[in-house]
Coordinates of C-alpha atoms and ligand atoms in Angstrom, one line a residue:
M1 CA 23.6 -35.2 -48.1
N2 CA 23.5 -31.5 -47.1
W3 CA 24.8 -30.9 -43.6
R4 CA 24.1 -27.5 -42.0
F5 CA 25.3 -26.5 -38.5
Q6 CA 24.5 -23.2 -36.9
E7 CA 23.8 -21.3 -33.7
C8 CA 20.1 -21.3 -33.0
G9 CA 18.2 -18.1 -33.7
P10 CA 14.5 -17.4 -32.7
G11 CA 13.3 -19.1 -35.8
D12 CA 15.0 -22.4 -34.9
E13 CA 13.2 -23.0 -31.6
S14 CA 10.6 -25.5 -32.9
D15 CA 13.3 -27.5 -34.7
F16 CA 15.5 -27.6 -31.6
L17 CA 12.5 -28.7 -29.5
W18 CA 11.7 -31.4 -32.1
V19 CA 15.1 -33.0 -31.7
R20 CA 15.3 -32.5 -27.9
S21 CA 11.9 -34.0 -27.3
W22 CA 12.6 -37.1 -29.4
V23 CA 16.0 -37.6 -27.8
Y24 CA 15.1 -36.9 -24.2
D25 CA 11.4 -37.7 -23.9
G26 CA 11.0 -40.2 -26.7
R27 CA 8.1 -38.4 -28.3
P28 CA 7.3 -35.3 -30.5
P29 CA 7.2 -32.0 -28.6
Q30 CA 4.0 -31.2 -26.7
E31 CA 2.2 -27.8 -26.5
S32 CA 3.6 -27.2 -23.1
D33 CA 7.3 -27.8 -24.1
H34 CA 9.4 -24.8 -24.3
L35 CA 13.1 -23.7 -24.2
A36 CA 13.9 -22.2 -20.8
D37 CA 16.7 -19.6 -20.7
I38 CA 20.2 -21.1 -20.2
I39 CA 21.2 -20.2 -16.7
G40 CA 24.0 -17.7 -16.7
G41 CA 23.8 -17.4 -20.5
G42 CA 25.1 -19.5 -23.4
R43 CA 24.3 -20.6 -26.9
R44 CA 22.2 -23.3 -28.5
Y45 CA 23.3 -25.1 -31.7
I46 CA 21.3 -27.1 -34.2
A47 CA 22.5 -29.3 -37.1
R48 CA 20.3 -30.2 -40.1
V49 CA 20.7 -32.8 -42.8
D50 CA 18.8 -32.0 -46.0
D51 CA 16.9 -29.3 -44.1
Q52 CA 15.7 -31.8 -41.5
P53 CA 16.7 -31.1 -37.8
V54 CA 18.9 -33.9 -36.6
G55 CA 21.2 -32.7 -33.9
V56 CA 21.2 -30.2 -30.9
T57 CA 23.2 -29.1 -28.0
N58 CA 23.2 -26.3 -25.3
C59 CA 26.5 -24.6 -24.3
L60 CA 26.5 -22.8 -21.0
T61 CA 29.0 -19.9 -20.7
L62 CA 30.9 -20.6 -17.5
R63 CA 34.1 -19.3 -15.9
A64 CA 36.2 -22.1 -14.4
R65 CA 38.9 -21.8 -11.8
H66 CA 42.5 -22.8 -12.6
A67 CA 45.3 -23.0 -10.0
H68 CA 46.6 -19.8 -11.7
G69 CA 43.6 -17.9 -13.0
F70 CA 40.1 -18.2 -14.4
V71 CA 39.2 -19.7 -17.8
P72 CA 36.1 -19.1 -20.0
L73 CA 34.6 -22.6 -20.3
A74 CA 31.7 -23.9 -22.3
G75 CA 29.5 -26.3 -20.3
V76 CA 28.3 -28.7 -23.1
A77 CA 24.8 -30.1 -22.3
T78 CA 21.8 -31.7 -24.0
V79 CA 23.8 -33.3 -26.7
G80 CA 21.4 -35.3 -28.9
I81 CA 21.0 -36.8 -32.4
A82 CA 17.4 -37.7 -33.5
P83 CA 16.8 -41.4 -33.1
T84 CA 16.2 -41.6 -36.9
H85 CA 19.7 -40.4 -37.7
R86 CA 22.0 -42.2 -35.2
N87 CA 25.2 -44.1 -35.9
G88 CA 25.9 -42.3 -39.1
G89 CA 28.7 -40.1 -37.7
Y90 CA 26.4 -37.0 -37.1
G91 CA 27.1 -37.0 -33.3
Q92 CA 30.8 -36.8 -33.9
R93 CA 30.4 -34.2 -36.5
L94 CA 28.1 -32.1 -34.3
M95 CA 30.6 -32.2 -31.4
A96 CA 33.5 -31.2 -33.7
E97 CA 31.5 -28.2 -34.9
V98 CA 30.6 -27.2 -31.3
I99 CA 34.3 -27.1 -30.4
R100 CA 35.1 -24.8 -33.3
A101 CA 32.1 -22.6 -32.8
E102 CA 32.6 -22.1 -29.0
R103 CA 36.3 -21.5 -29.6
A104 CA 35.3 -18.7 -32.1
Q105 CA 33.2 -17.2 -29.3
G106 CA 36.1 -17.0 -26.9
M107 CA 35.5 -20.2 -24.9
V108 CA 39.1 -21.5 -24.5
A109 CA 37.9 -24.9 -23.0
G110 CA 34.8 -27.0 -22.6
A111 CA 33.5 -29.5 -20.1
L112 CA 30.7 -32.1 -20.2
Y113 CA 29.3 -35.1 -18.4
A114 CA 29.5 -38.0 -20.8
F115 CA 27.0 -40.9 -21.3
R116 CA 30.1 -42.8 -22.4
D117 CA 33.7 -41.5 -22.3
K118 CA 34.7 -43.2 -25.5
F119 CA 32.5 -41.1 -27.6
Y120 CA 34.0 -37.9 -26.4
R121 CA 37.6 -39.1 -26.2
K122 CA 37.5 -39.2 -30.0
Q123 CA 36.9 -35.5 -29.8
G124 CA 39.9 -34.8 -27.6
Y125 CA 38.1 -34.7 -24.2
A126 CA 40.1 -36.0 -21.3
S127 CA 38.6 -38.6 -19.0
G128 CA 39.0 -38.3 -15.3
A129 CA 39.5 -34.6 -15.2
A130 CA 37.2 -34.1 -12.2
H131 CA 35.2 -36.4 -10.0
R132 CA 32.5 -36.1 -7.4
M133 CA 32.4 -39.0 -5.0
E134 CA 29.0 -40.3 -3.8
L135 CA 28.9 -41.6 -0.2
H136 CA 26.2 -44.1 0.7
V137 CA 26.2 -44.4 4.5
P138 CA 23.9 -46.6 6.7
I139 CA 22.3 -44.5 9.4
D140 CA 24.1 -46.4 12.1
R141 CA 27.5 -45.5 10.5
M142 CA 26.8 -41.7 10.6
P143 CA 29.2 -40.1 13.2
S144 CA 27.5 -38.8 16.3
L145 CA 28.5 -35.1 16.2
A146 CA 27.3 -32.0 18.0
Q147 CA 25.3 -29.6 15.8
T148 CA 26.8 -26.4 17.0
L149 CA 25.2 -24.3 14.2
D150 CA 21.5 -23.6 14.1
A151 CA 19.6 -24.8 11.0
R152 CA 16.9 -22.8 9.2
V153 CA 15.0 -23.0 6.0
A154 CA 16.7 -20.8 3.4
T155 CA 14.8 -17.8 2.0
A156 CA 15.8 -15.2 -0.7
A157 CA 17.5 -13.2 2.1
D158 CA 20.0 -16.0 2.4
V159 CA 21.3 -16.0 -1.1
D160 CA 24.4 -13.8 -0.5
G161 CA 25.4 -16.0 2.5
L162 CA 24.8 -19.2 0.5
A163 CA 26.8 -17.8 -2.4
A164 CA 29.7 -16.9 -0.1
C165 CA 29.6 -20.3 1.6
H166 CA 29.6 -22.1 -1.8
A167 CA 32.4 -19.9 -3.2
A168 CA 34.6 -20.8 -0.2
F169 CA 33.6 -24.5 -0.6
V170 CA 34.7 -24.7 -4.3
A171 CA 37.7 -22.3 -4.1
P172 CA 40.4 -25.0 -3.6
Y173 CA 39.4 -26.8 -6.8
A174 CA 40.4 -26.2 -10.4
L175 CA 37.4 -26.5 -12.8
S176 CA 35.1 -25.2 -10.1
V177 CA 32.5 -22.6 -11.1
D178 CA 31.0 -19.8 -8.9
R179 CA 27.2 -20.3 -8.9
H180 CA 25.0 -18.0 -10.9
P181 CA 22.2 -16.2 -8.8
D182 CA 19.5 -17.8 -11.0
R183 CA 20.6 -21.2 -9.9
W184 CA 20.0 -20.2 -6.2
A185 CA 16.6 -18.9 -7.2
R186 CA 15.8 -22.2 -8.9
M187 CA 16.9 -24.1 -5.8
L188 CA 14.8 -22.0 -3.5
A189 CA 11.7 -22.4 -5.7
S190 CA 12.0 -26.2 -5.9
Q191 CA 8.9 -28.1 -5.0
D192 CA 10.9 -31.3 -4.7
S193 CA 13.9 -30.5 -2.5
Q194 CA 14.5 -28.1 0.4
L195 CA 17.4 -25.8 0.9
L196 CA 18.5 -25.6 4.6
V197 CA 21.2 -23.3 5.9
L198 CA 23.5 -23.8 9.0
G199 CA 25.0 -20.8 10.7
D200 CA 24.5 -17.1 10.3
P201 CA 26.4 -16.2 8.2
A202 CA 26.1 -19.5 6.5
E203 CA 28.9 -22.0 7.1
A204 CA 27.1 -24.9 5.5
Y205 CA 24.0 -25.8 3.6
V206 CA 22.1 -29.0 2.8
Y207 CA 19.8 -29.3 -0.3
A208 CA 17.8 -32.4 0.2
R209 CA 14.7 -34.3 -0.7
V210 CA 13.1 -35.4 2.5
K211 CA 10.4 -38.0 2.1
G212 CA 9.2 -41.5 3.2
F213 CA 10.3 -43.9 5.9
Y214 CA 13.2 -46.3 5.9
E215 CA 14.3 -45.3 2.5
V216 CA 17.5 -43.6 1.3
L217 CA 17.7 -39.9 2.1
E218 CA 19.0 -38.2 -1.0
V219 CA 21.1 -35.1 -0.3
N220 CA 21.5 -33.3 -3.7
E221 CA 24.1 -31.0 -2.3
F222 CA 26.0 -30.5 0.9
A223 CA 28.6 -27.7 1.0
W224 CA 30.5 -26.2 3.9
S225 CA 33.1 -23.4 4.5
S226 CA 34.4 -24.4 7.9
R227 CA 35.0 -27.3 10.2
A228 CA 31.9 -26.3 12.3
G229 CA 29.9 -26.1 9.1
Y230 CA 31.0 -29.6 8.0
E231 CA 30.4 -31.2 11.4
S232 CA 27.1 -29.4 12.0
G233 CA 26.0 -30.4 8.5
L234 CA 26.7 -34.1 9.1
A235 CA 24.9 -33.9 12.5
F236 CA 21.9 -32.2 10.7
I237 CA 21.9 -34.8 7.9
R238 CA 21.8 -37.5 10.5
S239 CA 18.9 -36.0 12.3
L240 CA 17.0 -35.5 8.9
A241 CA 17.6 -39.2 8.3
I242 CA 16.4 -40.4 11.7
N243 CA 13.6 -42.5 10.1
Q244 CA 15.5 -43.5 7.1
S245 CA 17.8 -46.5 6.5
S246 CA 20.7 -44.7 4.9
V247 CA 21.8 -41.4 3.4
K248 CA 23.6 -40.4 0.2
W249 CA 25.5 -37.3 -0.5
C250 CA 28.5 -36.2 -2.6
E251 CA 31.9 -34.8 -1.8
P252 CA 34.8 -33.6 -3.9
A253 CA 37.5 -36.2 -4.6
D254 CA 39.5 -35.4 -1.4
C255 CA 36.4 -36.5 0.6
P256 CA 36.8 -35.3 4.3
F257 CA 34.3 -38.0 5.3
L258 CA 36.8 -40.7 4.2
S259 CA 39.7 -39.3 6.2
R260 CA 37.7 -38.4 9.3
F261 CA 34.7 -40.6 9.7
H262 CA 34.9 -43.6 7.5
D263 CA 33.8 -46.6 9.6
G264 CA 33.2 -49.7 7.3
Q265 CA 30.1 -50.5 5.3
V266 CA 30.2 -47.2 3.6
D267 CA 29.9 -47.3 -0.2
I268 CA 32.0 -44.8 -1.9
K269 CA 31.9 -44.5 -5.7
V270 CA 32.4 -42.0 -8.5
D271 CA 29.0 -40.3 -9.0
R272 CA 29.8 -38.0 -11.9
E273 CA 33.0 -37.5 -13.9
A274 CA 33.5 -34.3 -15.8
M275 CA 35.5 -34.6 -19.1
V276 CA 37.4 -31.5 -20.3
R277 CA 38.9 -30.3 -23.5
V278 CA 41.0 -27.3 -24.3
Y279 CA 39.5 -25.6 -27.4
D280 CA 42.1 -22.9 -27.8
V281 CA 45.6 -23.8 -26.7
P282 CA 47.2 -20.3 -26.9
G283 CA 44.1 -18.7 -25.5
A284 CA 44.0 -21.1 -22.5
L285 CA 47.7 -20.6 -21.7
A286 CA 47.2 -16.8 -21.9
C287 CA 44.7 -17.0 -19.1
L288 CA 47.3 -18.1 -16.6
K289 CA 49.3 -15.9 -14.1
P290 CA 51.6 -18.2 -12.2
V291 CA 53.9 -17.2 -9.4
S292 CA 57.1 -18.5 -10.9
S293 CA 58.7 -18.1 -14.3
G294 CA 59.7 -20.4 -17.2
A295 CA 59.6 -21.1 -20.9
F296 CA 59.3 -24.1 -23.2
R297 CA 58.2 -24.9 -26.7
L298 CA 55.0 -26.9 -27.2
R299 CA 53.4 -29.0 -30.0
V300 CA 49.9 -30.3 -29.5
A301 CA 48.4 -32.9 -31.8
D302 CA 44.8 -31.8 -32.4
P303 CA 43.1 -33.2 -35.6
I304 CA 39.8 -31.3 -34.9
V305 CA 41.4 -27.9 -34.3
P306 CA 44.7 -27.9 -36.3
E307 CA 45.2 -24.2 -35.3
N308 CA 46.1 -25.5 -31.8
E309 CA 49.0 -27.5 -33.1
G310 CA 51.9 -25.0 -33.0
P311 CA 54.8 -25.3 -32.4
W312 CA 54.3 -22.6 -29.8
R313 CA 56.8 -20.7 -27.7
V314 CA 55.4 -20.4 -24.2
E315 CA 56.8 -17.9 -21.7
F316 CA 55.3 -17.3 -18.3
G317 CA 55.9 -15.4 -15.1
P318 CA 54.0 -13.4 -12.4
G319 CA 53.1 -10.8 -15.0
G320 CA 51.2 -13.4 -17.0
S321 CA 51.7 -16.0 -19.8
K322 CA 52.3 -15.6 -23.5
C323 CA 52.0 -18.3 -26.2
V324 CA 53.2 -17.3 -29.6
A325 CA 54.0 -19.1 -32.8
D326 CA 57.6 -20.5 -32.5
S327 CA 59.7 -19.1 -35.2
G328 CA 62.7 -21.3 -34.3
G329 CA 66.1 -20.2 -33.3
T330 CA 65.8 -21.0 -29.6
D331 CA 67.1 -23.9 -27.7
L332 CA 64.1 -24.1 -25.5
P333 CA 63.0 -27.7 -24.7
L334 CA 60.1 -29.1 -26.8
V335 CA 57.0 -30.6 -25.2
E336 CA 54.9 -32.9 -27.4
V337 CA 51.5 -34.0 -26.3
D338 CA 48.0 -34.9 -27.8
I339 CA 45.1 -32.5 -27.1
A340 CA 43.3 -34.9 -24.6
T341 CA 46.4 -35.3 -22.5
F342 CA 47.1 -31.6 -22.6
S343 CA 43.5 -30.8 -21.6
G344 CA 43.5 -32.9 -18.4
A345 CA 47.0 -31.8 -17.4
Y346 CA 46.2 -28.1 -18.1
F347 CA 43.5 -28.2 -15.3
G348 CA 45.7 -30.4 -13.0
H349 CA 44.2 -33.9 -13.3
P350 CA 45.6 -36.3 -14.4
G351 CA 48.8 -34.3 -14.0
W352 CA 51.9 -34.0 -16.2
R353 CA 54.1 -36.5 -14.3
Q354 CA 51.4 -39.3 -14.4
M355 CA 50.8 -38.7 -18.1
H356 CA 54.6 -38.6 -18.7
R357 CA 54.9 -42.0 -16.9
M358 CA 52.2 -43.3 -19.3
G359 CA 54.4 -42.2 -22.2
L360 CA 51.8 -39.6 -23.3
V361 CA 54.0 -36.5 -22.9
T362 CA 57.4 -36.1 -24.4
A363 CA 59.5 -33.9 -22.1
D364 CA 62.6 -34.1 -20.0
A365 CA 62.6 -34.0 -16.2
T366 CA 63.5 -30.3 -15.9
T367 CA 60.7 -29.4 -18.4
L368 CA 58.2 -31.4 -16.4
D369 CA 59.0 -29.1 -13.5
T370 CA 58.4 -26.1 -15.8
L371 CA 55.0 -27.6 -16.9
E372 CA 54.1 -28.1 -13.2
A373 CA 55.0 -24.5 -12.4
L374 CA 52.5 -23.3 -15.0
M375 CA 49.8 -26.0 -14.8
P376 CA 50.2 -27.7 -11.4
T377 CA 48.8 -31.2 -10.6
G378 CA 46.1 -30.6 -8.0
L379 CA 42.6 -31.1 -6.9
T380 CA 39.8 -30.6 -9.3
Y381 CA 36.0 -30.4 -8.8
H382 CA 33.5 -29.4 -11.5
S383 CA 30.9 -27.9 -9.2
E384 CA 27.9 -27.4 -11.4
L385 CA 25.7 -30.1 -12.9
Y386 CA 24.0 -29.5 -16.3
Ligands
LIG1 C1 25.1 -40.0 -28.2 C2 24.6 -39.6 -29.6 C3 24.6 -38.0 -29.6 C4 25.6 -40.1 -30.7 O1 25.2 -39.6 -31.9 P1 25.4 -40.5 -33.2 O2 25.2 -39.7 -34.4 O3 24.6 -41.8 -33.1 O4 27.0 -40.9 -33.1 P2 28.0 -41.2 -34.2 O5 27.3 -42.0 -35.3 O6 28.8 -40.0 -34.6 O7 29.0 -42.1 -33.4 C5 28.4 -43.3 -32.9 C6 29.5 -43.9 -32.0 O8 28.9 -44.2 -30.8 C7 29.0 -45.6 -30.6 N1 27.8 -46.0 -29.9 C8 26.6 -46.3 -30.4 N2 25.8 -46.7 -29.4 C9 26.5 -46.7 -28.3 C10 26.3 -47.0 -27.0 N3 25.1 -47.4 -26.5 N4 27.3 -46.9 -26.1 C11 28.5 -46.5 -26.5 N5 28.8 -46.2 -27.7 C12 27.8 -46.3 -28.6 C13 29.1 -46.2 -32.0 O9 29.7 -47.5 -31.9 C14 30.0 -45.2 -32.7 O10 31.3 -45.4 -32.3 P3 32.4 -46.0 -33.4 O11 32.5 -44.9 -34.4 O12 33.6 -46.2 -32.6 O13 31.7 -47.2 -33.8 C15 23.2 -40.1 -29.9 O14 23.3 -41.5 -29.9 C16 22.2 -39.7 -28.9 O15 21.5 -38.6 -29.1 N6 21.9 -40.5 -27.8 C17 20.9 -40.2 -26.9 C18 21.2 -38.9 -26.0 C19 22.5 -39.0 -25.4 O16 22.9 -40.0 -24.8 N7 23.3 -37.9 -25.5 C20 24.6 -37.8 -24.9 C21 24.5 -37.1 -23.6 S1 26.1 -36.9 -22.9

């Protein structure tokens, strides 16, 4: 068996399409199938066995927020192994290669939406790193609020205002990503859903598929940057759904609807869960510029990327963070952790103390404070779907 993994070049397009079509459409590629550009840029990878294409994935190049900086992050999408080659370990092998390849390209971490967490946990991805909550609200349980902001159908002239509103909406959350202009263009061009703006400048927007009678109004995205935006948005959604039976939309895990308007008979569940993995431990730590200072030693168990293991000496302060090979001779406390636990706690969820309680982090109480100072436990939201 001859396994070959590589980044896709122009000559690999038809092989990539072959695997993607079999995996995602259950048939060979059609004349009309093509590979669209990856929004915001990125790379495609292909794996072949004995020269036959068997595995593919797309990696979007993203920039994710952290409580103390920004992090180059690969958004791993369209993972697939041809139906003829499954359950032979190729999926695991493909994902391990992707981690190493994206690391070599400067992506210090990666995120993905898993079909099953177990498959990606084996690769060191952390479950529960970020959630979006879906609310399913019967129309008679929608709050009766005044819509103080006027609504209008968005046009290209609204893109800057929408982007500012979105940026303010996602700013409190680690793992959030500012939206690429091409995504706005795609939303505006949609034949399926409408983008409606509230306020000028925009303080909220609603991207929804409005159709039928006495069905579920599906709001693909609702975002706001102020209290007036949130309340006017809810009032607007209620009016959009006047002839429907219920409405669904998503909120970040701290869910303002739950604290302000929950009123029984509302279903709230996890809609999507992003998993994350740090690909490059010293690279990820070097991205951070915390407000306070500290130092510790770190050892990370990572069978897929042994270069991450250390031990490292980590020093940080308002000027930035430094993570260098530990040459010994210091009495700094040692933190020991596996890569999946490190990855979740690096972004803030699940945090260091919770993982320590679970017995997954070796550190004393003072060192937990130091870890929190550099990588605080906090709210996360992976704001793009792919
Ligand atoms: C997911 C996928 C990439 C895995 O590739 P693969 O080569 O079959 O995977 P591997 O052989 O490396 O590993 C298979 C593992 O998945 C497990 N698995 C197989 N079918 C499964 C299922 N329906 N649900 C959960 N796990 C499953 C196997 O038990 C095995 O785990 P084990 O080693 O603990 O026994 C491939 O099945 C696929 O392309 N699926 C369709 C597209 C898809 O779902 N992509 C993922 C998008 S996030």
